[in-house]
Every structure is written in structure tokens, then in C-alpha cells.
Amino acid sequence: MAKQDQLDQATLQLVRFAAAIAQGYEPELRERAQACKTAQVPPTWVDEMILQSVLMAGYPRALVAYGLWRKTSRLSAPPSDPDAEYGNVAEWTRRGEATCETVYGSNYSRLRQNVRELHPALDLWMITEGYGRTMSRPGLDLLRRELCTVAQTAVLEVPRQLHSHLRGALHAGASFGQVEAVLSVVNPLLSYDQWKKVKELWTTVKEGWEPDE
């Protein structure tokens, strides 16, 4: 695996915080929040990463992470968030379709069909709430969002989603080295067997990758 210096320091600390949120261990969360402050990670990046963590780690862990981040950073929440207003549903849908297609590439249409077959509401929520309202928010670029999602899906042991977001990170412009740096961050958080599965999955993605797909 590549060394973590494949990521700039701010991105590295952001990814470490994301992985800790998925893990849910408060002492580690506290340490990662402090590391983000020390490394001067842009506060907007941290805000956006914690917000998007609701999608993978759920509200409980995101709320705990936010509490620790507010206490550590000593930064108050913004007074309002125009992007979160429900009048933006049409815009969320438009940008959600675009972002989801970027992440899934040639598999986008098949993904939509598969999710609709599970339940049409899931397809709607995935596009409008997940990729539109959340993953397409301003304040953090898609590359870093996908790298954080790779970290969280690896920790959460959801191989299908990890597979999708390993490819999604590459579609968003990540290099092999950047993805491997993220995986090296989660390595200490996984058991030997878990780590072995993650490495095997990444090898499959990497060996089958075609940049123009």
C-alpha cells in the first residue's frame, strides 16, 4: 500500500476523522477532531464531511462527531444553511443525477434500475437526498467526499458499497496512490480478516480499472 504522503495533510486528517466516525470510538474521535484543528483543515471541509457521514454512519455517530468537533474547534455553527432549504428539491435532483452518474460511470443506469427494483422510494432518496442534497453540497469537492466515503465503507464492512466507492473515487479523479493512502488509514481499524478482504477488493478494482470506461 502507498504511504499516506500521497494525500496532502489536510485531506489525510479529514479522512482519518471520517474513518473514526464510522468506527464510533469517542476517544479516537476526539483525537481526530483535534488533529484536524492542529492541521488547520478548512472548517467547511470538516462540516461537510460530518454532514455526509449521516449517509454511511447514521445520525447518532454524526451527532457525536459534531459535538466533539464544535467543542474542539470552538467554532459555532453557521446561523443558517440556504442549501438545505426544501425549496431546492428540483436542484437537488438535478445535481444528484449528475453526481451519481460521475461516481458510477457506465454503471449508472444499471444502478438506478437495481435500486428502483428494491423500492422506488430508495431510488428517489438516493438521488435527491443522498447525491443531490448531501454529496453535491458546496464546500467540499467530490474527490475528497469519495475518499472519505471509501474510508467509512471500509470500516463499516459493507463490501458492495466499498467496491462502488473505490471506483467512485477513481471516477472523481483520485489516483491509485491516493486511494491506497486512504486504505492505509483504515488498516489499523480493521481485523486481519477484514483487512485481507479490503485488499482483495481493491486489487480487483485496480486490476480491472479502465480510465475511459
Short mmCIF file of C-alpha atoms in Angstrom, two decimals:
data_model
loop_
_atom_site.label_atom_id
_atom_site.label_comp_id
_atom_site.label_asym_id
_atom_site.label_seq_id
_atom_site.Cartn_x
_atom_site.Cartn_y
_atom_site.Cartn_z
CA MET A 1 0.00 0.00 0.00
CA ALA A 2 1.15 3.53 -0.75
CA LYS A 3 2.33 5.78 2.02
CA GLN A 4 -0.06 8.34 3.43
CA ASP A 5 2.03 11.16 1.96
CA GLN A 6 0.05 10.56 -1.25
CA LEU A 7 -2.52 12.82 0.43
CA ASP A 8 -1.96 16.41 1.49
CA GLN A 9 -2.01 16.82 5.25
CA ALA A 10 -5.45 18.44 5.41
CA THR A 11 -7.05 15.69 3.33
CA LEU A 12 -5.28 12.99 5.33
CA GLN A 13 -6.62 14.34 8.62
CA LEU A 14 -10.10 14.70 7.13
CA VAL A 15 -10.07 11.06 6.01
CA ARG A 16 -8.83 9.94 9.43
CA PHE A 17 -11.70 11.79 11.09
CA ALA A 18 -14.17 10.22 8.65
CA ALA A 19 -12.88 6.74 9.45
CA ALA A 20 -13.14 7.44 13.17
CA ILE A 21 -16.78 8.49 12.78
CA ALA A 22 -17.55 5.15 11.16
CA GLN A 23 -15.71 3.37 13.96
CA GLY A 24 -17.64 5.30 16.60
CA TYR A 25 -14.99 5.22 19.36
CA GLU A 26 -15.15 8.56 21.18
CA PRO A 27 -11.51 8.83 22.33
CA GLU A 28 -10.40 8.30 18.72
CA LEU A 29 -12.98 10.83 17.52
CA ARG A 30 -11.70 13.37 19.98
CA GLU A 31 -8.13 12.81 18.85
CA ARG A 32 -9.07 13.10 15.19
CA ALA A 33 -11.03 16.30 15.77
CA GLN A 34 -8.00 17.81 17.50
CA ALA A 35 -5.75 16.67 14.65
CA CYS A 36 -7.99 18.45 12.14
CA LYS A 37 -7.77 21.62 14.16
CA THR A 38 -3.98 21.35 14.52
CA ALA A 39 -3.52 20.68 10.81
CA GLN A 40 -5.76 23.66 10.02
CA VAL A 41 -8.14 21.62 7.92
CA PRO A 42 -10.62 24.11 6.45
CA PRO A 43 -13.61 24.12 8.84
CA THR A 44 -16.02 23.93 5.90
CA TRP A 45 -14.40 20.64 4.85
CA VAL A 46 -14.94 19.21 8.30
CA ASP A 47 -18.53 20.43 8.45
CA GLU A 48 -19.30 18.87 5.08
CA MET A 49 -17.58 15.59 5.90
CA ILE A 50 -19.57 15.21 9.11
CA LEU A 51 -22.82 16.11 7.34
CA GLN A 52 -22.25 13.49 4.65
CA SER A 53 -21.37 10.91 7.33
CA VAL A 54 -25.10 10.71 8.06
CA LEU A 55 -25.41 8.71 4.82
CA MET A 56 -22.96 5.99 5.83
CA ALA A 57 -22.64 6.10 9.61
CA GLY A 58 -26.07 7.45 10.56
CA TYR A 59 -27.30 10.38 12.62
CA PRO A 60 -26.15 9.09 16.05
CA ARG A 61 -22.45 8.95 15.14
CA ALA A 62 -22.61 12.14 13.10
CA LEU A 63 -24.18 13.99 16.03
CA VAL A 64 -21.48 12.74 18.41
CA ALA A 65 -18.78 13.77 15.95
CA TYR A 66 -20.30 17.22 15.53
CA GLY A 67 -20.46 17.73 19.28
CA LEU A 68 -16.79 16.86 19.64
CA TRP A 69 -15.82 19.00 16.64
CA ARG A 70 -17.69 22.04 17.95
CA LYS A 71 -16.07 21.64 21.37
CA THR A 72 -12.59 21.07 19.96
CA SER A 73 -12.63 23.70 17.22
CA ARG A 74 -14.55 26.24 19.30
CA LEU A 75 -16.32 27.24 16.12
CA SER A 76 -20.05 27.89 16.15
CA ALA A 77 -22.44 26.51 13.58
CA PRO A 78 -23.41 28.87 10.76
CA PRO A 79 -26.60 30.81 11.51
CA SER A 80 -28.42 29.27 8.52
CA ASP A 81 -27.91 27.00 5.54
CA PRO A 82 -29.73 28.11 2.39
CA ASP A 83 -28.64 24.98 0.53
CA ALA A 84 -30.63 22.81 2.94
CA GLU A 85 -33.97 24.55 2.36
CA TYR A 86 -36.64 22.26 0.93
CA GLY A 87 -37.39 24.70 -1.87
CA ASN A 88 -34.25 23.32 -3.52
CA VAL A 89 -35.65 19.85 -4.26
CA ALA A 90 -35.58 20.28 -8.05
CA GLU A 91 -31.98 21.48 -7.88
CA TRP A 92 -31.02 18.62 -5.55
CA THR A 93 -32.46 16.16 -8.06
CA ARG A 94 -30.64 17.75 -11.00
CA ARG A 95 -27.26 17.83 -9.33
CA GLY A 96 -27.84 14.44 -7.67
CA GLU A 97 -28.29 12.79 -11.04
CA ALA A 98 -25.10 14.42 -12.30
CA THR A 99 -23.03 13.49 -9.26
CA CYS A 100 -24.32 9.93 -9.11
CA GLU A 101 -23.53 9.44 -12.79
CA THR A 102 -20.00 10.72 -12.20
CA VAL A 103 -19.47 8.29 -9.32
CA TYR A 104 -20.91 5.24 -11.07
CA GLY A 105 -19.84 5.95 -14.64
CA SER A 106 -21.10 3.35 -17.09
CA ASN A 107 -22.88 1.50 -14.28
CA TYR A 108 -25.16 4.46 -13.52
CA SER A 109 -28.23 3.30 -15.45
CA ARG A 110 -27.96 -0.22 -14.06
CA LEU A 111 -27.64 1.16 -10.53
CA ARG A 112 -30.81 3.21 -10.92
CA GLN A 113 -32.71 0.20 -12.24
CA ASN A 114 -31.45 -2.09 -9.47
CA VAL A 115 -32.34 0.37 -6.73
CA ARG A 116 -35.79 1.04 -8.19
CA GLU A 117 -36.43 -2.70 -8.14
CA LEU A 118 -35.72 -2.70 -4.41
CA HIS A 119 -38.13 0.20 -3.87
CA PRO A 120 -38.79 3.35 -5.93
CA ALA A 121 -38.51 5.48 -2.80
CA LEU A 122 -34.93 4.32 -2.32
CA ASP A 123 -34.06 5.44 -5.83
CA LEU A 124 -35.61 8.85 -5.20
CA TRP A 125 -33.88 9.28 -1.86
CA MET A 126 -30.54 8.11 -3.23
CA ILE A 127 -30.61 10.76 -5.96
CA THR A 128 -32.35 13.68 -4.28
CA GLU A 129 -31.30 13.29 -0.64
CA GLY A 130 -28.06 11.33 -0.97
CA TYR A 131 -26.26 12.56 -4.04
CA GLY A 132 -28.14 15.82 -4.52
CA ARG A 133 -28.89 17.30 -1.12
CA THR A 134 -25.77 15.86 0.57
CA MET A 135 -22.91 14.77 -1.69
CA SER A 136 -23.31 17.70 -4.11
CA ARG A 137 -23.28 20.43 -1.49
CA PRO A 138 -20.80 23.25 -1.99
CA GLY A 139 -17.87 23.42 0.41
CA LEU A 140 -16.11 20.12 -0.32
CA ASP A 141 -15.12 18.68 -3.69
CA LEU A 142 -16.33 15.30 -4.90
CA LEU A 143 -12.84 13.77 -4.84
CA ARG A 144 -12.43 14.32 -1.11
CA ARG A 145 -16.02 13.30 -0.46
CA GLU A 146 -15.41 9.98 -2.19
CA LEU A 147 -12.12 9.38 -0.38
CA CYS A 148 -13.92 9.89 2.95
CA THR A 149 -16.68 7.53 1.82
CA VAL A 150 -14.10 4.88 0.92
CA ALA A 151 -12.72 5.13 4.44
CA GLN A 152 -16.14 4.80 6.04
CA THR A 153 -17.41 1.92 3.90
CA ALA A 154 -14.19 0.01 4.59
CA VAL A 155 -14.57 0.45 8.35
CA LEU A 156 -18.28 -0.42 8.23
CA GLU A 157 -17.61 -3.72 6.39
CA VAL A 158 -20.00 -3.13 3.51
CA PRO A 159 -18.06 -4.61 0.57
CA ARG A 160 -20.58 -3.83 -2.17
CA GLN A 161 -20.65 -0.17 -1.22
CA LEU A 162 -16.88 -0.12 -0.77
CA HIS A 163 -16.46 -1.58 -4.26
CA SER A 164 -18.71 1.12 -5.71
CA HIS A 165 -16.91 3.94 -3.93
CA LEU A 166 -13.41 2.68 -4.69
CA ARG A 167 -14.45 3.03 -8.32
CA GLY A 168 -16.28 6.25 -7.48
CA ALA A 169 -13.12 7.81 -6.06
CA LEU A 170 -11.27 6.93 -9.27
CA HIS A 171 -14.12 8.35 -11.35
CA ALA A 172 -13.87 11.54 -9.28
CA GLY A 173 -10.20 11.88 -10.20
CA ALA A 174 -8.34 10.06 -7.43
CA SER A 175 -5.06 8.35 -8.24
CA PHE A 176 -4.33 4.77 -7.22
CA GLY A 177 -1.86 6.17 -4.70
CA GLN A 178 -4.48 8.40 -3.09
CA VAL A 179 -6.93 5.53 -2.71
CA GLU A 180 -4.21 3.31 -1.25
CA ALA A 181 -3.30 6.06 1.20
CA VAL A 182 -6.91 6.10 2.39
CA LEU A 183 -6.89 2.32 2.80
CA SER A 184 -3.70 2.57 4.84
CA VAL A 185 -5.58 4.91 7.20
CA VAL A 186 -8.28 2.30 7.88
CA ASN A 187 -5.88 -0.64 8.11
CA PRO A 188 -5.28 -0.26 11.89
CA LEU A 189 -9.05 -0.11 12.50
CA LEU A 190 -9.72 -3.50 10.89
CA SER A 191 -9.08 -7.08 11.92
CA TYR A 192 -6.66 -9.15 9.88
CA ASP A 193 -9.50 -10.90 8.05
CA GLN A 194 -11.31 -7.64 7.37
CA TRP A 195 -8.16 -6.03 6.03
CA LYS A 196 -7.45 -9.02 3.81
CA LYS A 197 -10.91 -8.68 2.22
CA VAL A 198 -10.43 -4.95 1.67
CA LYS A 199 -7.06 -5.53 -0.02
CA GLU A 200 -8.50 -8.23 -2.25
CA LEU A 201 -11.39 -5.99 -3.25
CA TRP A 202 -9.06 -3.11 -4.07
CA THR A 203 -6.84 -5.40 -6.13
CA THR A 204 -9.89 -6.47 -8.16
CA VAL A 205 -10.91 -2.85 -8.77
CA LYS A 206 -7.40 -1.70 -9.59
CA GLU A 207 -6.61 -4.53 -12.00
CA GLY A 208 -9.92 -4.12 -13.82
CA TRP A 209 -9.84 -0.34 -14.00
CA GLU A 210 -10.21 1.35 -17.36
CA PRO A 211 -9.94 5.16 -17.07
CA ASP A 212 -12.21 5.85 -20.05
CA GLU A 213 -14.99 3.48 -19.03
#
